[in-house]
Coordinates of N, CA and C and ligand atoms in Angstrom, one line a residue:
M24 N 90.1 79.5 100.1 CA 89.7 80.5 99.4 C 90.6 81.6 99.3
A25 N 90.5 82.5 98.6 CA 91.1 83.3 98.7 C 90.5 84.7 99.3
L26 N 90.8 85.4 99.7 CA 89.7 86.7 100.5 C 90.4 88.0 99.8
T27 N 89.3 88.7 99.8 CA 89.3 90.3 99.4 C 89.7 91.2 100.7
Q28 N 90.3 92.4 100.4 CA 90.8 93.2 101.6 C 90.7 94.6 100.9
M29 N 89.6 95.4 101.7 CA 89.7 97.1 101.2 C 90.3 97.9 102.2
A30 N 91.3 98.7 101.4 CA 92.3 99.6 102.0 C 91.3 100.9 102.3
L31 N 91.0 101.2 103.6 CA 90.3 102.6 103.9 C 91.5 103.5 104.2
D32 N 91.8 104.4 103.0 CA 93.3 105.3 103.0 C 92.5 106.9 103.2
S33 N 91.3 106.9 103.9 CA 91.0 108.4 104.2 C 91.4 109.0 105.5
L34 N 91.5 110.0 105.4 CA 92.4 110.4 107.0 C 90.8 110.9 107.5
D35 N 89.9 111.1 107.3 CA 88.4 111.4 107.8 C 87.7 110.4 108.6
F36 N 87.5 110.6 110.2 CA 87.1 109.3 110.5 C 85.6 109.1 110.0
D37 N 84.8 110.1 110.0 CA 83.5 109.9 109.6 C 83.0 109.2 108.2
A38 N 84.1 110.1 107.2 CA 84.3 109.3 105.9 C 84.7 108.0 105.9
T39 N 85.4 107.5 106.5 CA 85.8 106.3 106.9 C 85.0 105.4 107.1
V40 N 84.0 105.8 108.2 CA 82.7 105.0 108.7 C 82.2 104.4 107.6
A41 N 81.6 105.7 107.1 CA 80.5 105.8 105.7 C 81.2 105.0 105.0
L42 N 82.4 104.8 104.5 CA 82.6 104.0 103.2 C 82.8 102.5 103.6
A43 N 83.2 102.3 104.7 CA 83.2 100.7 105.4 C 81.9 100.2 105.2
T44 N 80.8 101.1 105.8 CA 79.4 100.7 105.9 C 79.1 100.2 104.4
T45 N 79.7 101.2 103.5 CA 78.8 101.0 101.8 C 79.9 99.5 101.7
V46 N 80.9 99.3 101.8 CA 81.5 98.5 101.3 C 81.7 96.8 102.0
A47 N 81.9 96.9 103.3 CA 81.9 95.8 104.3 C 81.0 94.6 104.0
P48 N 79.6 94.9 103.1 CA 79.0 93.5 102.7 C 79.5 92.9 101.7
H49 N 80.5 93.5 100.9 CA 81.1 92.8 99.6 C 82.5 92.7 99.5
V50 N 83.0 92.7 100.9 CA 84.6 92.3 101.0 C 84.9 91.6 102.4
D51 N 85.9 90.6 102.5 CA 86.2 89.5 103.6 C 87.0 90.6 104.9
I52 N 88.0 91.7 104.2 CA 88.7 92.4 105.2 C 88.6 93.8 104.8
L53 N 88.4 94.4 105.9 CA 88.3 96.0 106.1 C 90.2 96.4 106.6
E54 N 90.6 97.3 105.9 CA 91.7 97.5 106.4 C 92.0 99.1 106.5
I55 N 92.3 99.4 107.9 CA 92.6 100.7 108.2 C 94.0 101.2 107.6
G56 N 93.9 101.7 106.8 CA 95.3 102.3 106.3 C 96.2 102.6 107.2
T57 N 97.3 102.9 106.8 CA 98.5 103.7 107.9 C 98.1 105.0 107.8
P58 N 97.8 106.1 106.9 CA 97.9 107.3 107.6 C 96.4 107.5 107.9
C59 N 95.4 106.4 107.7 CA 94.2 106.6 108.3 C 94.5 106.2 109.9
I60 N 95.0 105.3 110.4 CA 95.1 104.7 111.7 C 95.9 105.8 112.7
K61 N 96.9 106.5 111.9 CA 97.7 107.3 112.3 C 96.8 108.6 112.9
H62 N 96.1 109.0 111.8 CA 95.3 110.1 112.0 C 94.4 110.0 113.3
N63 N 93.3 108.9 112.9 CA 92.1 108.4 114.0 C 92.3 107.6 115.4
G64 N 93.6 106.9 115.3 CA 94.1 106.3 116.3 C 93.2 105.0 116.8
I65 N 93.5 104.3 117.8 CA 92.8 103.1 118.2 C 91.1 103.1 118.2
K66 N 90.7 104.7 118.4 CA 89.3 104.6 118.4 C 88.5 104.2 117.1
L67 N 89.1 104.5 116.3 CA 88.6 104.1 114.7 C 88.5 102.3 114.8
L68 N 89.4 102.1 115.0 CA 89.2 100.3 115.3 C 88.2 100.0 116.3
E69 N 88.0 100.7 117.5 CA 87.0 100.2 118.3 C 85.7 100.6 117.5
T70 N 85.5 101.5 116.6 CA 84.1 101.9 116.1 C 83.8 100.7 114.9
L71 N 85.0 100.5 114.4 CA 84.8 99.4 112.9 C 84.7 98.1 113.6
R72 N 85.4 97.9 114.8 CA 85.2 96.6 115.1 C 83.7 96.4 115.4
A73 N 82.9 97.3 116.4 CA 81.9 97.2 117.0 C 80.7 97.2 115.6
K74 N 81.3 98.0 114.7 CA 79.9 97.9 113.5 C 80.1 96.8 112.6
F75 N 81.4 96.2 112.7 CA 81.5 95.2 111.5 C 81.7 93.9 112.1
P76 N 81.1 93.1 112.7 CA 81.3 91.9 113.5 C 81.5 90.5 112.3
N77 N 81.2 90.8 111.1 CA 81.6 90.0 110.2 C 82.8 90.0 109.3
N78 N 83.1 91.1 109.3 CA 84.4 91.4 108.6 C 85.6 91.1 109.4
K79 N 86.4 90.8 109.1 CA 87.8 90.6 109.7 C 88.5 92.4 109.3
I80 N 89.3 92.8 110.4 CA 89.8 93.9 110.3 C 91.4 93.5 110.5
L81 N 92.0 94.4 109.3 CA 93.6 94.6 109.3 C 94.1 96.0 109.7
V82 N 94.5 96.2 110.7 CA 95.6 97.4 110.8 C 96.9 97.7 110.4
D83 N 96.8 98.3 109.5 CA 97.9 98.6 108.9 C 99.0 99.6 109.6
L84 N 99.5 98.9 110.6 CA 100.4 100.1 111.5 C 102.0 99.8 110.8
K85 N 102.1 99.1 110.3 CA 103.7 99.2 109.4 C 104.4 99.4 110.5
T86 N 104.5 98.7 111.4 CA 105.3 98.9 112.8 C 106.9 98.9 112.4
A87 N 107.7 99.6 113.0 CA 109.0 99.5 112.5 C 110.1 99.5 114.0
D88 N 109.4 99.4 115.2 CA 109.9 99.1 116.4 C 109.2 98.9 117.4
A89 N 109.6 98.1 118.6 CA 108.7 98.0 119.7 C 107.4 97.2 119.2
G90 N 107.9 96.2 118.2 CA 106.9 95.3 117.7 C 105.3 94.8 118.8
F91 N 106.0 94.1 119.9 CA 104.7 93.7 120.8 C 104.0 94.9 121.7
Y92 N 104.9 95.7 121.9 CA 104.2 97.1 122.7 C 103.5 97.8 121.9
E93 N 103.6 97.8 120.6 CA 102.8 98.7 119.7 C 101.7 97.9 119.2
A94 N 102.0 96.8 119.0 CA 100.8 95.8 118.4 C 99.6 95.3 119.3
E95 N 100.0 95.4 120.6 CA 99.3 94.5 121.3 C 97.9 95.1 121.9
P96 N 98.1 96.4 121.9 CA 96.7 97.3 122.2 C 95.8 97.0 121.0
F97 N 96.3 97.0 119.8 CA 95.5 96.7 118.7 C 95.0 95.2 118.3
Y98 N 95.6 94.2 118.9 CA 95.0 92.9 118.6 C 93.9 92.7 120.0
K99 N 94.2 93.5 121.0 CA 93.3 93.5 122.3 C 91.9 94.5 121.9
A100 N 92.2 95.4 120.9 CA 90.9 95.9 120.6 C 90.3 95.5 119.4
G101 N 90.4 94.1 119.0 CA 89.9 93.5 118.1 C 90.4 93.3 116.4
A102 N 91.5 94.1 116.3 CA 92.2 93.9 115.1 C 92.6 91.8 114.8
D103 N 92.3 91.6 113.6 CA 92.6 90.5 113.3 C 94.0 90.3 112.7
I104 N 94.5 91.1 112.0 CA 95.9 91.2 111.6 C 96.4 92.7 111.8
V105 N 97.5 92.6 112.0 CA 98.7 93.9 112.3 C 99.6 93.8 111.0
T106 N 100.1 94.7 111.0 CA 101.4 94.9 109.7 C 102.7 95.4 110.6
V107 N 103.8 94.7 110.2 CA 105.2 95.0 110.6 C 106.0 95.0 109.5
L108 N 107.0 96.3 109.5 CA 107.5 96.2 108.2 C 108.8 95.2 108.5
G109 N 108.8 94.7 107.1 CA 109.9 93.6 106.7 C 111.3 94.0 107.0
I110 N 111.8 95.7 106.8 CA 112.5 95.9 107.0 C 113.3 96.3 108.6
S111 N 112.5 95.8 109.5 CA 112.7 96.0 111.0 C 113.5 95.0 111.1
D112 N 114.1 95.1 112.7 CA 114.7 94.3 113.1 C 113.9 93.1 113.5
M113 N 114.9 91.7 113.2 CA 113.9 90.7 113.3 C 113.2 90.5 114.8
G114 N 113.8 91.0 116.0 CA 113.2 91.1 117.4 C 112.0 92.0 117.1
T115 N 111.6 93.0 116.2 CA 110.5 93.7 116.2 C 109.4 92.8 115.6
I116 N 109.8 92.2 114.4 CA 109.0 91.0 113.7 C 108.4 90.1 114.7
K117 N 109.3 89.6 115.6 CA 109.1 88.5 116.2 C 108.0 88.9 117.4
G118 N 108.3 90.5 117.8 CA 107.3 90.8 118.9 C 105.9 91.2 118.4
V119 N 105.7 91.4 117.2 CA 104.2 91.5 116.4 C 103.6 90.1 116.5
I120 N 104.5 89.0 115.9 CA 104.1 87.8 115.7 C 103.8 87.3 117.4
D121 N 104.5 87.6 118.3 CA 104.5 86.8 119.7 C 103.0 87.8 120.5
A122 N 102.5 89.0 120.0 CA 101.3 89.6 120.2 C 100.4 89.0 119.7
A123 N 100.5 88.9 118.5 CA 99.3 87.9 117.1 C 98.8 86.8 118.0
N124 N 100.1 86.1 118.6 CA 100.1 84.6 118.9 C 99.4 84.7 120.5
K125 N 99.6 85.6 120.8 CA 99.0 85.6 122.4 C 97.3 85.8 122.1
Y126 N 96.8 86.5 121.1 CA 95.5 86.7 121.2 C 94.7 86.0 119.9
G127 N 95.2 85.2 119.4 CA 94.8 84.1 118.5 C 94.8 84.7 117.6
K128 N 95.7 85.9 116.6 CA 95.1 86.6 115.5 C 96.6 86.4 114.7
K129 N 96.8 87.2 113.7 CA 97.7 87.1 112.7 C 98.6 88.5 113.0
A130 N 99.9 87.9 112.3 CA 100.6 89.0 112.0 C 101.3 89.2 110.3
Q131 N 101.2 90.4 109.8 CA 101.8 90.2 108.6 C 102.7 91.2 108.1
I132 N 103.9 90.6 107.5 CA 105.1 90.9 107.4 C 105.0 91.8 106.1
D133 N 105.5 93.5 106.0 CA 105.1 93.9 105.0 C 106.5 94.1 104.1
L134 N 106.9 93.6 103.0 CA 107.7 93.5 102.4 C 108.2 95.1 101.5
I135 N 107.3 96.0 101.6 CA 107.6 97.2 101.1 C 109.2 97.8 101.4
N136 N 109.9 97.9 100.1 CA 111.0 98.5 100.3 C 112.1 97.6 100.9
V137 N 111.9 96.3 101.0 CA 113.2 95.0 101.4 C 113.7 95.1 100.6
A138 N 115.0 95.1 100.6 CA 116.1 94.9 99.4 C 116.2 93.0 99.2
D139 N 116.2 92.3 99.9 CA 115.9 91.1 99.7 C 115.0 90.3 100.1
K140 N 114.0 90.2 99.6 CA 112.4 89.8 99.8 C 112.5 88.4 100.3
A141 N 113.4 87.8 99.1 CA 113.3 85.9 99.5 C 113.9 86.0 100.9
A142 N 114.8 86.6 101.2 CA 115.9 86.4 102.8 C 115.0 86.4 103.6
V143 N 114.3 87.9 103.6 CA 113.2 88.2 104.7 C 112.0 87.3 104.8
T144 N 111.5 87.0 103.7 CA 110.3 86.2 103.6 C 110.7 84.8 104.2
K145 N 111.8 84.2 103.9 CA 112.0 83.0 105.0 C 112.4 83.2 106.1
A146 N 113.1 84.1 106.6 CA 113.3 84.5 107.9 C 112.2 84.7 108.5
A147 N 111.1 85.5 108.1 CA 109.8 85.6 108.7 C 108.9 84.7 108.9
A148 N 108.9 83.8 107.9 CA 108.1 82.5 108.3 C 108.9 81.5 109.1
A149 N 110.0 81.6 109.0 CA 111.0 80.3 110.1 C 110.3 81.1 111.5
A150 N 110.3 82.6 111.8 CA 109.9 83.0 112.8 C 108.4 82.9 113.4
G151 N 107.8 82.6 112.3 CA 106.1 82.1 112.7 C 104.8 83.4 111.8
A152 N 105.7 84.0 111.2 CA 105.0 84.8 110.5 C 103.6 84.2 109.6
H153 N 102.4 84.9 110.0 CA 101.3 84.1 109.5 C 101.1 84.2 108.1
I154 N 101.3 85.6 107.7 CA 101.1 86.5 106.4 C 102.5 87.2 106.1
I155 N 102.5 87.0 104.9 CA 103.4 87.7 104.1 C 103.2 88.6 103.0
G156 N 103.2 90.2 103.3 CA 102.7 91.3 102.5 C 103.5 91.7 101.2
V157 N 103.2 91.0 100.1 CA 103.8 91.9 99.0 C 103.1 93.2 98.5
H158 N 104.0 93.9 98.4 CA 103.4 95.3 98.6 C 104.2 96.4 97.9
T159 N 103.5 96.7 96.8 CA 104.3 98.1 96.1 C 103.2 99.3 96.3
G160 N 104.0 100.1 97.1 CA 103.6 101.4 97.8 C 102.9 102.1 96.9
L161 N 101.7 103.2 97.5 CA 101.6 104.6 96.7 C 102.5 105.2 95.9
D162 N 103.8 105.5 96.5 CA 104.7 106.4 96.2 C 105.5 105.4 94.9
Q163 N 105.4 104.1 95.3 CA 106.2 103.2 94.1 C 105.4 102.9 92.8
Q164 N 103.9 103.1 93.2 CA 103.1 102.9 92.1 C 103.2 104.3 91.3
A165 N 103.4 105.7 92.1 CA 103.3 106.7 91.2 C 104.5 107.0 90.2
A166 N 105.7 105.7 90.8 CA 106.6 105.7 89.9 C 106.6 104.6 89.0
G167 N 105.7 104.1 88.8 CA 105.3 103.0 87.7 C 105.5 101.9 88.1
Q168 N 105.7 101.3 89.4 CA 106.0 100.0 89.9 C 104.5 99.3 90.2
T169 N 105.0 97.8 89.9 CA 103.9 97.3 89.9 C 104.3 95.8 91.1
P170 N 103.2 95.0 91.8 CA 103.9 94.0 92.6 C 104.0 92.9 92.2
F171 N 103.7 92.5 90.7 CA 103.4 91.3 90.0 C 105.2 90.5 90.2
A172 N 106.2 90.9 89.9 CA 107.3 90.2 90.0 C 107.8 89.8 91.6
D173 N 107.5 90.9 92.1 CA 107.6 90.4 93.6 C 106.8 89.1 94.5
L174 N 105.3 88.9 93.6 CA 104.6 88.0 94.0 C 105.5 87.0 93.3
A175 N 105.4 86.6 92.3 CA 106.3 85.6 91.7 C 107.2 84.9 92.4
L176 N 108.2 85.9 92.9 CA 109.5 85.5 93.4 C 108.9 84.7 94.8
V177 N 108.2 85.6 95.7 CA 107.5 85.2 97.1 C 107.2 83.7 96.8
A178 N 105.8 83.8 95.9 CA 105.2 82.4 95.8 C 105.7 81.3 95.4
A179 N 107.0 81.3 94.6 CA 108.1 80.3 94.1 C 108.6 79.6 95.5
L180 N 108.6 80.8 96.3 CA 109.5 79.8 97.9 C 108.8 78.9 98.3
N181 N 107.3 78.8 98.3 CA 106.4 77.8 98.7 C 106.5 77.4 100.1
L182 N 106.4 78.4 101.0 CA 106.8 78.7 102.5 C 105.7 78.2 103.2
G183 N 104.5 77.9 102.5 CA 103.3 77.4 103.3 C 102.5 78.8 104.1
V184 N 103.3 80.0 104.0 CA 102.5 81.0 104.4 C 101.6 81.7 103.5
E185 N 100.3 82.3 104.2 CA 99.7 83.3 103.3 C 100.2 84.5 102.7
I186 N 99.7 84.8 101.4 CA 100.7 85.9 100.9 C 99.5 86.9 100.5
S187 N 99.6 87.9 100.8 CA 98.5 89.1 100.6 C 99.5 90.1 99.9
V188 N 98.7 90.2 98.8 CA 99.1 91.3 97.6 C 98.6 92.7 97.5
A189 N 99.1 93.8 97.3 CA 98.6 95.1 97.6 C 99.3 96.0 96.7
G190 N 98.8 96.7 96.2 CA 99.8 98.0 94.9 C 99.0 98.0 94.1
G191 N 97.8 98.8 93.9 CA 97.1 99.1 92.9 C 96.5 97.9 92.1
V192 N 95.8 97.0 92.8 CA 94.9 95.9 92.1 C 93.7 96.4 91.6
K193 N 93.4 95.9 90.6 CA 91.9 96.2 90.4 C 91.2 95.0 89.8
A194 N 89.8 95.2 89.2 CA 89.3 94.1 89.0 C 89.8 93.4 87.9
A195 N 90.6 94.4 86.9 CA 91.2 93.6 85.7 C 92.6 92.7 85.9
T196 N 92.9 93.1 87.0 CA 94.3 92.3 87.5 C 94.0 91.2 88.9
A197 N 93.0 91.2 89.4 CA 92.4 90.5 90.4 C 92.8 88.9 90.2
K198 N 92.3 88.5 89.1 CA 92.6 87.0 88.6 C 93.9 86.8 88.4
Q199 N 94.5 87.6 87.8 CA 96.3 87.2 87.6 C 97.1 87.3 89.1
V200 N 96.6 88.1 89.9 CA 97.2 88.3 91.0 C 96.7 86.9 91.8
K201 N 95.5 86.3 91.9 CA 95.0 84.9 92.7 C 95.7 84.0 92.0
D202 N 95.7 84.0 90.8 CA 96.5 82.8 90.1 C 98.0 82.7 90.2
A203 N 98.6 84.0 90.6 CA 99.8 83.8 90.9 C 100.3 83.4 92.4
G204 N 99.2 82.9 93.3 CA 99.4 82.8 94.4 C 99.2 83.5 95.7
A205 N 98.2 84.9 95.4 CA 98.0 85.4 96.4 C 96.7 84.7 97.1
T206 N 96.9 85.0 98.4 CA 95.3 84.4 99.3 C 94.7 85.5 99.8
I207 N 95.3 86.7 99.7 CA 94.5 87.9 100.3 C 94.8 89.0 99.3
I208 N 94.0 89.6 98.5 CA 93.9 90.5 97.3 C 93.4 91.7 97.9
V209 N 94.0 92.8 97.8 CA 94.1 94.1 98.8 C 93.6 95.2 97.2
A210 N 92.5 95.9 97.4 CA 92.3 96.8 96.6 C 92.0 98.1 97.4
G211 N 92.4 99.3 97.5 CA 92.4 100.4 97.7 C 91.6 101.5 96.7
A212 N 92.4 102.1 95.9 CA 92.1 103.2 95.2 C 90.9 102.2 93.8
A213 N 91.2 101.2 93.4 CA 90.2 100.8 92.7 C 88.7 100.4 93.5
I214 N 88.4 100.8 94.6 CA 87.2 100.8 94.9 C 86.9 101.8 95.6
Y215 N 87.8 102.6 96.2 CA 87.2 104.0 97.1 C 87.6 105.4 96.0
G216 N 88.1 104.9 94.8 CA 88.0 105.8 93.6 C 87.2 105.5 92.6
A217 N 86.3 104.4 92.7 CA 85.2 104.0 91.6 C 83.9 104.7 92.0
A218 N 83.2 105.2 90.9 CA 81.9 105.9 91.1 C 81.0 105.1 92.2
D219 N 81.0 103.8 92.0 CA 80.3 103.1 93.0 C 81.3 102.4 93.7
P220 N 81.5 102.4 94.8 CA 82.6 101.7 95.5 C 81.9 100.2 95.8
A221 N 80.7 99.9 96.1 CA 80.0 98.7 96.7 C 80.1 97.9 95.3
A222 N 79.7 98.3 94.1 CA 79.7 97.6 93.0 C 81.2 97.2 92.9
A223 N 82.3 98.0 92.7 CA 83.7 97.8 92.4 C 84.1 96.7 93.4
A224 N 83.8 96.9 94.9 CA 84.2 95.8 95.9 C 83.6 94.5 95.3
A225 N 82.3 94.4 95.1 CA 81.5 93.2 94.5 C 82.2 92.6 93.6
E226 N 82.5 93.4 92.6 CA 83.0 92.9 91.4 C 84.3 92.0 91.7
I227 N 85.2 92.6 92.4 CA 86.6 92.2 92.6 C 86.1 90.8 93.5
T228 N 85.5 91.0 94.3 CA 85.5 89.8 95.7 C 84.7 88.6 94.8
A229 N 84.0 88.8 93.6 CA 83.5 87.9 92.8 C 84.6 87.1 91.8
I230 N 85.5 87.8 91.5 CA 86.8 87.4 90.9 C 87.5 86.6 91.9
V231 N 87.8 87.0 92.6 CA 88.5 86.5 93.8 C 88.0 85.1 94.3
H232 N 86.6 85.2 94.6 CA 85.9 84.0 95.6 C 85.8 82.7 94.2
A233 N 85.9 83.3 92.8 CA 85.3 82.3 92.0 C 86.2 81.1 92.1
Ligands
5RP312 O1 99.1 100.0 102.1 C1 98.7 101.0 101.5 C2 99.6 102.2 100.9 O2 101.0 102.1 101.5 C3 97.5 101.0 100.5 O3 96.5 100.9 101.4 C4 97.7 99.9 99.7 O4 98.4 99.8 98.4 C5 96.5 99.6 98.6 O5 95.8 100.6 98.0 P1 96.1 100.6 96.5 O6 95.2 99.6 96.1 O7 95.2 101.6 96.2 O8 97.1 100.3 96.1

């Protein structure tokens, strides 16, 4: 079954916990977004881990170096998934995979800004990556880009790894993303920007779980 992931992209600690409280019953995975984890640190992960035992938690570290060293404390503190940049050295990617395996968790390789996405996906899968993250970042979205072509390319490789898709996904596009091969469908702005975030999350999850 495909899963939904909600990206918590606020910088504010209390607002993040409050939004997670609203949304957690309606999504599978809570994501602590990159600006959020940089601003608030591992204490926020510890807080969310304690409050939401029924959700998986992804920490979007987007690690670029020192993979094992940077990722290990987050797995130890309860992260289920940690991200590493696909543009990093394979030693860095392998370090995050090794840290994930040490704790029985998952490493996600983020393809943001990767030039040869097929080559990096194949190399990461061969190195034991659990999840490939097809990702059109917020700045790329502002320039009009979408993740759909990259998703088609990665899904066509048929490597047997999980595929997460992020980049402006909303209720209107969630089915398209799932049908194209995504196993984790990420939504940030479509949920936190909605008038009723709980309802928006529930709507997307109903589509993804259908
Ligand atoms: O990782 C991110 C930015 O780097 C976002 O959290 C991700 O793109 C999901 O948010 P949205 O649905 O608003 O694109």
